[in-house]
Short mmCIF file of C-alpha atoms and ligand atoms in Angstrom, two decimals:
data_model
loop_
_atom_site.label_atom_id
_atom_site.label_comp_id
_atom_site.label_asym_id
_atom_site.label_seq_id
_atom_site.Cartn_x
_atom_site.Cartn_y
_atom_site.Cartn_z
CA UNK A 1 -5.52 41.40 -11.23
CA UNK A 2 -8.03 38.79 -12.39
CA UNK A 3 -5.19 36.42 -13.37
CA UNK A 4 -3.70 36.70 -9.89
CA UNK A 5 -7.00 35.83 -8.20
CA UNK A 6 -7.76 32.74 -10.23
CA UNK A 7 -6.39 29.37 -9.16
CA UNK A 8 -4.60 27.04 -11.59
CA UNK A 9 -7.79 25.13 -12.40
CA UNK A 10 -9.88 28.27 -12.78
CA UNK A 11 -7.25 29.63 -15.19
CA UNK A 12 -7.43 26.47 -17.22
CA UNK A 13 -11.24 26.55 -17.36
CA UNK A 14 -11.17 30.22 -18.27
CA UNK A 15 -8.84 29.54 -21.22
CA UNK A 16 -11.01 26.63 -22.38
CA UNK A 17 -14.14 28.81 -22.29
CA UNK A 18 -12.36 31.65 -24.10
CA UNK A 19 -11.27 29.22 -26.83
CA UNK A 20 -14.43 27.09 -27.16
CA UNK A 21 -17.30 29.11 -25.68
CA UNK A 22 -19.40 28.29 -22.59
CA UNK A 23 -19.00 24.75 -21.22
CA UNK A 24 -21.62 22.35 -19.81
CA UNK A 25 -22.02 22.08 -16.05
CA UNK A 26 -20.95 18.42 -16.34
CA UNK A 27 -17.57 19.49 -17.76
CA UNK A 28 -17.19 22.11 -15.06
CA UNK A 29 -18.04 19.63 -12.26
CA UNK A 30 -15.78 16.92 -13.72
CA UNK A 31 -12.87 19.36 -13.72
CA UNK A 32 -13.68 20.83 -10.30
CA UNK A 33 -13.98 17.42 -8.65
CA UNK A 34 -11.70 15.13 -10.64
CA UNK A 35 -9.04 17.15 -12.52
CA UNK A 36 -5.91 15.03 -12.00
CA UNK A 37 -3.94 17.99 -10.65
CA UNK A 38 -6.41 20.37 -9.01
CA UNK A 39 -9.70 18.43 -8.64
CA UNK A 40 -11.29 18.57 -5.19
CA UNK A 41 -11.40 14.78 -4.83
CA UNK A 42 -7.73 14.46 -5.83
CA UNK A 43 -6.36 16.44 -2.90
CA UNK A 44 -8.99 17.21 -0.27
CA UNK A 45 -9.31 15.59 3.13
CA UNK A 46 -12.99 16.40 3.12
CA UNK A 47 -14.73 14.31 5.77
CA UNK A 48 -15.19 15.04 9.48
CA UNK A 49 -14.94 18.01 11.79
CA UNK A 50 -11.72 19.37 10.25
CA UNK A 51 -13.00 18.81 6.69
CA UNK A 52 -15.96 20.07 4.72
CA UNK A 53 -18.80 17.67 5.56
CA UNK A 54 -19.73 14.54 7.51
CA UNK A 55 -21.51 11.39 6.38
CA UNK A 56 -23.81 8.70 7.83
CA UNK A 57 -21.13 6.09 8.67
CA UNK A 58 -19.14 8.81 10.44
CA UNK A 59 -22.20 9.73 12.50
CA UNK A 60 -22.94 6.27 13.88
CA UNK A 61 -21.50 2.75 13.73
CA UNK A 62 -25.08 1.48 13.45
CA UNK A 63 -25.28 2.67 9.85
CA UNK A 64 -22.51 0.33 8.66
CA UNK A 65 -23.75 -2.49 10.88
CA UNK A 66 -27.22 -2.37 9.32
CA UNK A 67 -25.83 -2.05 5.79
CA UNK A 68 -23.77 -5.19 6.55
CA UNK A 69 -26.95 -7.02 7.55
CA UNK A 70 -28.53 -5.93 4.28
CA UNK A 71 -25.56 -7.42 2.43
CA UNK A 72 -25.68 -10.59 4.53
CA UNK A 73 -29.34 -11.04 3.57
CA UNK A 74 -28.40 -10.76 -0.13
CA UNK A 75 -25.42 -13.10 0.34
CA UNK A 76 -27.72 -15.74 1.87
CA UNK A 77 -30.20 -15.25 -1.01
CA UNK A 78 -27.32 -15.74 -3.46
CA UNK A 79 -26.55 -19.14 -1.86
CA UNK A 80 -23.56 -17.99 0.25
CA UNK A 81 -20.97 -17.71 -2.56
CA UNK A 82 -17.36 -17.93 -1.37
CA UNK A 83 -15.60 -15.84 -2.50
CA UNK A 84 -17.97 -12.89 -2.86
CA UNK A 85 -16.76 -9.45 -3.94
CA UNK A 86 -17.73 -6.65 -1.56
CA UNK A 87 -17.30 -3.50 -3.62
CA UNK A 88 -17.59 -0.03 -2.12
CA UNK A 89 -17.77 3.04 -4.35
CA UNK A 90 -16.15 6.08 -2.72
CA UNK A 91 -15.29 4.60 0.70
CA UNK A 92 -14.26 7.91 2.31
CA UNK A 93 -12.19 7.19 5.42
CA UNK A 94 -13.10 3.49 5.34
CA UNK A 95 -15.49 3.70 8.29
CA UNK A 96 -18.46 2.09 6.54
CA UNK A 97 -16.38 -0.85 5.29
CA UNK A 98 -14.78 -1.33 8.74
CA UNK A 99 -18.17 -1.42 10.47
CA UNK A 100 -19.46 -3.80 7.80
CA UNK A 101 -16.52 -6.21 8.10
CA UNK A 102 -16.84 -6.30 11.91
CA UNK A 103 -20.55 -7.13 11.59
CA UNK A 104 -19.95 -9.67 8.82
CA UNK A 105 -17.80 -11.65 11.26
CA UNK A 106 -20.94 -12.43 13.29
CA UNK A 107 -22.57 -14.21 10.34
CA UNK A 108 -21.12 -17.70 9.87
CA UNK A 109 -18.97 -17.92 6.73
CA UNK A 110 -19.70 -14.38 5.54
CA UNK A 111 -16.57 -12.53 6.66
CA UNK A 112 -14.31 -15.30 5.36
CA UNK A 113 -15.99 -15.17 1.93
CA UNK A 114 -15.58 -11.40 1.46
CA UNK A 115 -12.98 -9.97 -0.95
CA UNK A 116 -12.95 -6.21 -0.49
CA UNK A 117 -12.67 -3.93 -3.54
CA UNK A 118 -12.58 -0.16 -3.05
CA UNK A 119 -13.20 2.42 -5.79
CA UNK A 120 -11.34 5.59 -4.89
CA UNK A 121 -9.62 8.47 -6.68
CA UNK A 122 -8.41 10.42 -3.65
CA UNK A 123 -4.91 9.46 -2.45
CA UNK A 124 -5.44 10.98 1.01
CA UNK A 125 -8.65 9.04 1.54
CA UNK A 126 -7.06 5.88 0.10
CA UNK A 127 -4.31 6.25 2.73
CA UNK A 128 -6.96 6.53 5.48
CA UNK A 129 -8.67 3.43 4.05
CA UNK A 130 -5.34 1.58 4.05
CA UNK A 131 -4.71 2.29 7.70
CA UNK A 132 -8.25 1.36 8.76
CA UNK A 133 -8.83 -1.62 6.46
CA UNK A 134 -5.32 -2.89 5.68
CA UNK A 135 -5.86 -6.21 7.45
CA UNK A 136 -8.72 -7.02 5.08
CA UNK A 137 -6.25 -6.71 2.16
CA UNK A 138 -8.48 -4.60 -0.08
CA UNK A 139 -7.89 -4.08 -3.80
CA UNK A 140 -8.15 -0.45 -4.92
CA UNK A 141 -9.54 0.68 -8.27
CA UNK A 142 -9.92 4.11 -9.86
CA UNK A 143 -13.21 3.05 -11.45
CA UNK A 144 -15.79 0.26 -11.28
CA UNK A 145 -14.86 -1.10 -14.74
CA UNK A 146 -11.69 -2.79 -13.43
CA UNK A 147 -13.42 -4.80 -10.67
CA UNK A 148 -12.99 -8.50 -11.56
CA UNK A 149 -15.94 -10.75 -12.42
CA UNK A 150 -17.67 -12.78 -9.71
CA UNK A 151 -20.63 -12.76 -7.31
CA UNK A 152 -21.05 -9.16 -6.24
CA UNK A 153 -22.28 -7.13 -3.29
CA UNK A 154 -21.91 -3.41 -3.93
CA UNK A 155 -22.49 -0.46 -1.64
CA UNK A 156 -22.24 3.27 -2.33
CA UNK A 157 -22.99 5.92 0.25
CA UNK A 158 -22.89 9.55 -0.90
CA UNK A 159 -21.07 8.65 -4.10
CA UNK A 160 -23.62 9.35 -6.83
CA UNK A 161 -24.21 12.92 -5.63
CA UNK A 162 -20.64 13.74 -6.66
CA UNK A 163 -21.13 12.65 -10.29
CA UNK A 164 -21.36 15.42 -12.91
CA UNK A 165 -24.77 16.68 -14.00
CA UNK A 166 -26.07 18.90 -16.79
CA UNK A 167 -28.76 21.47 -16.11
CA UNK A 168 -31.51 22.50 -18.48
CA UNK A 169 -34.04 25.28 -18.08
CA UNK A 170 -37.56 25.52 -19.40
CA UNK A 171 -37.96 29.08 -20.67
CA UNK A 172 -40.86 30.89 -22.39
CA UNK A 173 -39.11 30.21 -25.71
CA UNK A 174 -38.49 26.48 -25.09
CA UNK A 175 -35.65 24.51 -23.52
CA UNK A 176 -32.13 25.78 -23.04
CA UNK A 177 -29.02 24.40 -21.37
CA UNK A 178 -27.40 26.21 -18.45
CA UNK A 179 -23.75 26.46 -19.42
CA UNK A 180 -20.85 28.21 -17.80
CA UNK A 181 -19.20 31.32 -19.20
CA UNK A 182 -16.41 33.49 -17.86
CA UNK A 183 -17.07 37.14 -17.16
CA UNK A 184 -13.78 38.95 -17.79
CA UNK A 185 -14.92 42.19 -16.14
CA UNK A 186 -15.69 40.60 -12.75
CA UNK A 187 -13.23 37.71 -13.11
CA UNK A 188 -15.98 35.22 -12.22
CA UNK A 189 -17.66 32.22 -13.79
CA UNK A 190 -21.37 32.60 -14.40
CA UNK A 191 -24.28 30.66 -15.86
CA UNK A 192 -25.57 31.48 -19.34
CA UNK A 193 -28.52 29.94 -21.19
CA UNK A 194 -27.87 28.23 -24.55
CA UNK A 195 -31.13 27.61 -26.41
CA UNK A 196 -31.75 24.03 -27.57
CA UNK A 197 -33.61 23.00 -30.73
CA UNK A 198 -35.06 19.87 -29.09
CA UNK A 199 -36.09 19.23 -25.47
CA UNK A 200 -33.36 17.34 -23.60
CA UNK A 201 -34.09 13.59 -23.72
CA UNK A 202 -36.02 12.48 -20.65
CA UNK A 203 -37.15 15.99 -19.67
CA UNK A 204 -40.64 15.97 -18.15
CA UNK A 205 -43.17 17.42 -20.61
CA UNK A 206 -44.99 19.16 -17.72
CA UNK A 207 -41.89 20.91 -16.36
CA UNK A 208 -43.08 24.45 -15.45
CA UNK A 209 -41.53 27.48 -17.16
CA UNK A 210 -38.57 28.80 -15.22
CA UNK A 211 -37.74 25.46 -13.60
CA UNK A 212 -34.47 23.60 -13.99
CA UNK A 213 -34.20 19.96 -15.02
CA UNK A 214 -31.03 18.03 -14.04
CA UNK A 215 -29.60 14.96 -15.65
CA UNK A 216 -26.48 12.87 -14.95
CA UNK A 217 -25.28 10.74 -17.86
CA UNK A 218 -22.36 9.57 -15.70
CA UNK A 219 -24.71 8.27 -12.99
CA UNK A 220 -26.97 6.49 -15.51
CA UNK A 221 -23.97 4.88 -17.22
CA UNK A 222 -22.49 3.67 -13.95
CA UNK A 223 -25.79 2.23 -12.74
CA UNK A 224 -26.15 0.47 -16.11
CA UNK A 225 -22.72 -1.11 -15.60
CA UNK A 226 -23.59 -2.14 -12.03
CA UNK A 227 -26.89 -3.61 -13.20
CA UNK A 228 -25.15 -5.69 -15.88
CA UNK A 229 -22.84 -7.06 -13.19
CA UNK A 230 -25.62 -7.89 -10.72
CA UNK A 231 -27.48 -9.69 -13.51
CA UNK A 232 -24.59 -12.16 -13.47
CA UNK A 233 -25.21 -12.65 -9.72
CA UNK A 234 -25.42 -10.07 -7.01
CA UNK A 235 -26.95 -6.92 -5.63
CA UNK A 236 -26.12 -3.28 -5.02
CA UNK A 237 -27.28 -0.75 -2.44
CA UNK A 238 -27.06 2.95 -3.29
CA UNK A 239 -27.70 5.47 -0.52
CA UNK A 240 -27.68 9.16 -1.26
CA UNK A 241 -29.69 12.31 -0.96
CA UNK A 242 -32.11 13.24 -3.66
CA UNK A 243 -35.53 12.64 -5.08
CA UNK A 244 -37.28 11.44 -8.19
CA UNK A 245 -37.63 13.27 -11.49
CA UNK A 246 -34.65 15.64 -11.57
CA UNK A 247 -36.74 18.82 -11.50
CA UNK A 248 -35.20 21.68 -9.51
CA UNK A 249 -31.78 23.30 -9.20
CA UNK A 250 -30.00 21.22 -6.56
CA UNK A 251 -26.38 22.06 -7.33
CA UNK A 252 -24.54 22.93 -4.14
CA UNK A 253 -21.05 23.62 -2.93
CA UNK A 254 -19.88 22.96 0.61
CA UNK A 255 -16.71 24.16 2.23
CA UNK A 256 -15.87 23.80 5.92
CA UNK A 257 -19.43 22.64 6.68
CA UNK A 258 -20.94 25.78 5.11
CA UNK A 259 -22.66 26.48 1.81
CA UNK A 260 -20.34 28.08 -0.75
CA UNK A 261 -20.87 29.46 -4.23
CA UNK A 262 -20.72 26.51 -6.72
CA UNK A 263 -18.86 28.38 -9.46
CA UNK A 264 -16.37 30.22 -7.25
CA UNK A 265 -12.99 28.56 -6.64
CA UNK A 266 -13.42 25.30 -8.64
CA UNK A 267 -11.48 22.46 -7.00
CA UNK A 268 -11.62 23.97 -3.55
CA UNK A 269 -15.12 23.06 -2.41
CA UNK A 270 -17.23 19.92 -2.64
CA UNK A 271 -19.75 20.15 -5.47
CA UNK A 272 -22.77 17.88 -5.45
CA UNK A 273 -26.35 17.58 -6.66
CA UNK A 274 -29.43 15.62 -5.69
CA UNK A 275 -29.52 12.11 -7.09
CA UNK A 276 -32.47 11.39 -9.38
CA UNK A 277 -33.44 7.93 -8.14
CA UNK A 278 -36.10 7.52 -10.84
CA UNK A 279 -33.39 7.91 -13.53
CA UNK A 280 -31.11 5.43 -11.73
CA UNK A 281 -33.98 2.95 -11.47
CA UNK A 282 -34.69 3.28 -15.20
CA UNK A 283 -31.02 2.72 -16.07
CA UNK A 284 -30.92 -0.45 -13.95
CA UNK A 285 -34.24 -1.83 -15.27
CA UNK A 286 -33.06 -1.25 -18.84
CA UNK A 287 -30.42 -3.93 -18.17
CA UNK A 288 -33.05 -6.34 -16.78
CA UNK A 289 -32.20 -5.84 -13.09
CA UNK A 290 -34.85 -5.69 -10.37
CA UNK A 291 -35.04 -2.34 -8.56
CA UNK A 292 -36.36 -1.71 -5.04
CA UNK A 293 -37.05 1.71 -3.56
CA UNK A 294 -36.09 4.43 -3.21
CA UNK A 295 -36.95 4.09 0.47
CA UNK A 296 -36.35 7.01 2.84
CA UNK A 297 -33.22 6.32 4.90
CA UNK A 298 -35.15 6.54 8.18
CA UNK A 299 -37.69 3.94 7.04
CA UNK A 300 -34.96 1.74 5.54
CA UNK A 301 -32.80 1.69 8.69
CA UNK A 302 -35.84 1.10 10.90
CA UNK A 303 -36.86 -1.87 8.74
CA UNK A 304 -33.35 -3.32 9.11
CA UNK A 305 -33.65 -3.21 12.92
CA UNK A 306 -32.11 0.09 14.05
CA UNK A 307 -34.25 0.18 17.20
CA UNK A 308 -33.11 -3.26 18.32
CA UNK A 309 -29.45 -2.51 17.60
CA UNK A 310 -29.74 0.75 19.54
CA UNK A 311 -31.18 -1.12 22.53
CA UNK A 312 -28.41 -3.72 22.46
CA UNK A 313 -25.64 -1.13 22.28
CA UNK A 314 -27.34 1.10 24.89
CA UNK A 315 -27.54 -1.70 27.44
CA UNK A 316 -23.79 -1.57 28.09
CA UNK A 317 -23.09 2.08 27.22
CA UNK A 318 -21.70 4.82 29.48
CA UNK A 319 -23.87 7.97 29.69
CA UNK A 320 -21.63 9.73 27.12
CA UNK A 321 -21.76 6.82 24.68
CA UNK A 322 -25.51 6.48 25.20
CA UNK A 323 -25.93 10.16 24.33
CA UNK A 324 -23.87 9.68 21.17
CA UNK A 325 -25.87 6.59 20.17
CA UNK A 326 -29.18 8.37 20.61
CA UNK A 327 -28.00 11.47 18.80
CA UNK A 328 -26.63 9.32 15.95
CA UNK A 329 -29.91 7.41 15.57
CA UNK A 330 -31.79 10.71 15.58
CA UNK A 331 -29.58 12.29 12.92
CA UNK A 332 -29.75 9.24 10.65
CA UNK A 333 -33.49 8.75 10.86
CA UNK A 334 -35.33 11.95 11.79
CA UNK A 335 -37.30 13.41 8.90
CA UNK A 336 -35.80 16.87 9.43
CA UNK A 337 -32.27 15.43 9.53
CA UNK A 338 -31.17 12.64 7.16
CA UNK A 339 -34.20 10.37 7.48
CA UNK A 340 -36.17 11.57 4.49
CA UNK A 341 -33.91 13.46 2.09
CA UNK A 342 -31.50 10.53 2.06
CA UNK A 343 -32.83 7.44 0.32
CA UNK A 344 -31.82 3.85 -0.36
CA UNK A 345 -32.18 2.15 -3.73
CA UNK A 346 -31.45 -1.53 -4.26
CA UNK A 347 -30.50 -3.14 -7.57
CA UNK A 348 -30.63 -6.88 -7.66
CA UNK A 349 -30.53 -9.87 -9.86
CA UNK A 350 -34.30 -10.61 -10.24
CA UNK A 351 -34.17 -14.24 -9.10
CA UNK A 352 -32.89 -13.22 -5.64
CA UNK A 353 -36.31 -11.88 -4.56
CA UNK A 354 -36.97 -8.85 -2.38
CA UNK A 355 -34.09 -7.54 -0.27
CA UNK A 356 -34.36 -6.68 3.41
CA UNK A 357 -35.35 -3.12 4.26
CA UNK A 358 -37.76 -2.57 1.34
CA UNK A 359 -41.26 -3.58 2.37
C1 SAM B 401 -18.93 12.22 -0.13
S1 SAM B 401 -17.61 11.13 0.02
C2 SAM B 401 -18.44 9.75 0.75
C3 SAM B 401 -17.52 8.88 1.54
C4 SAM B 401 -18.10 7.65 2.20
N1 SAM B 401 -18.89 6.84 1.32
C5 SAM B 401 -18.87 7.98 3.44
O1 SAM B 401 -20.07 7.76 3.45
O2 SAM B 401 -18.26 8.45 4.40
C6 SAM B 401 -17.33 10.62 -1.67
C7 SAM B 401 -16.29 9.55 -1.83
O3 SAM B 401 -16.24 9.17 -3.19
C8 SAM B 401 -14.92 9.38 -3.72
N2 SAM B 401 -15.13 9.79 -5.13
C9 SAM B 401 -15.81 10.88 -5.55
N3 SAM B 401 -15.92 10.87 -6.90
C10 SAM B 401 -15.31 9.75 -7.32
C11 SAM B 401 -15.11 9.16 -8.59
N4 SAM B 401 -15.56 9.74 -9.70
N5 SAM B 401 -14.48 7.99 -8.67
C12 SAM B 401 -14.04 7.37 -7.54
N6 SAM B 401 -14.19 7.88 -6.29
C13 SAM B 401 -14.82 9.06 -6.18
C14 SAM B 401 -14.33 10.41 -2.80
O4 SAM B 401 -12.94 10.48 -2.83
C15 SAM B 401 -14.89 9.95 -1.46
O5 SAM B 401 -14.21 8.82 -0.97
#
């Protein structure tokens, strides 16, 4: 009965656990999201009303327009290199890049200089990107490592939250790792605690008993690689939801716009966790890059001129479009919506000075 209920990926994870013992949450997430056959991001069409969740560029065109202005500011600070690589990590349906390219055309020389590189593992989303961005002749990559050398502008919106994390728990007896076991009786995956001899590196000494500490080696490694590239000339803007310090259990699963159980049905729901911006900042600084923020998304977009852009667009909008514009601005910036939980972090070559949006 249990066999019949488990999907192909769950079967595979079950066999691995039975052979090797409980696995780390990072291994579970990597399989659930990226398994080449069954991983969520290999087959899902996740974004929008018919999918599992929506994102800032899908909410309002103003998001991509303002991110384009941020990039234009960095491009000017870099001395207007032509060509310049515009790299987007996890471009979804290509909406952010499309809004950025349209805006870039209003800045003399910028649009012409851009060579678009998209990092994507999902064939269905890559097809959507192709139909929306085909004219810009993008290059697709499965990972950042294959992006060619050259002056770089990089953006990532809601990408880092999908990278695998490990979870540790401070118990009365010391630190342990939360790993995933398989319970044969119920046919379900469940968390178990594996005691550790040493505290996990980077864990806060004052972490209260009973609290969870999260860490993403994948995110730190990727930021290190981005920082090394911006040190050769360029800047990156990472926007995601999260906080600083990694304390707290933030693992979540979303399916059809509703919370789901993270360990049930691996590969069939989106798994994500809060981004630890302090850890990303440390990884970038370790490579010598300058780091700005994190700034709350509402503050960041306001500093880039959201109000003015809203006024300009509103001036010629129908009542329905006006309503959509106002609702979009509200959702992106209100503290109870995306304005505070979502944050922007900039990584820049130090000689470029402070970027726009970070006062
Ligand atoms: C939450 S969506 C965000 C989409 C888009 N940035 C937006 O704001 O609408 C995550 C995106 O990253 C891609 N993705 C997730 N993990 C990835 C990985 N490890 N490597 C490359 N792409 C990945 C997904 O396929 C998707 O395009």
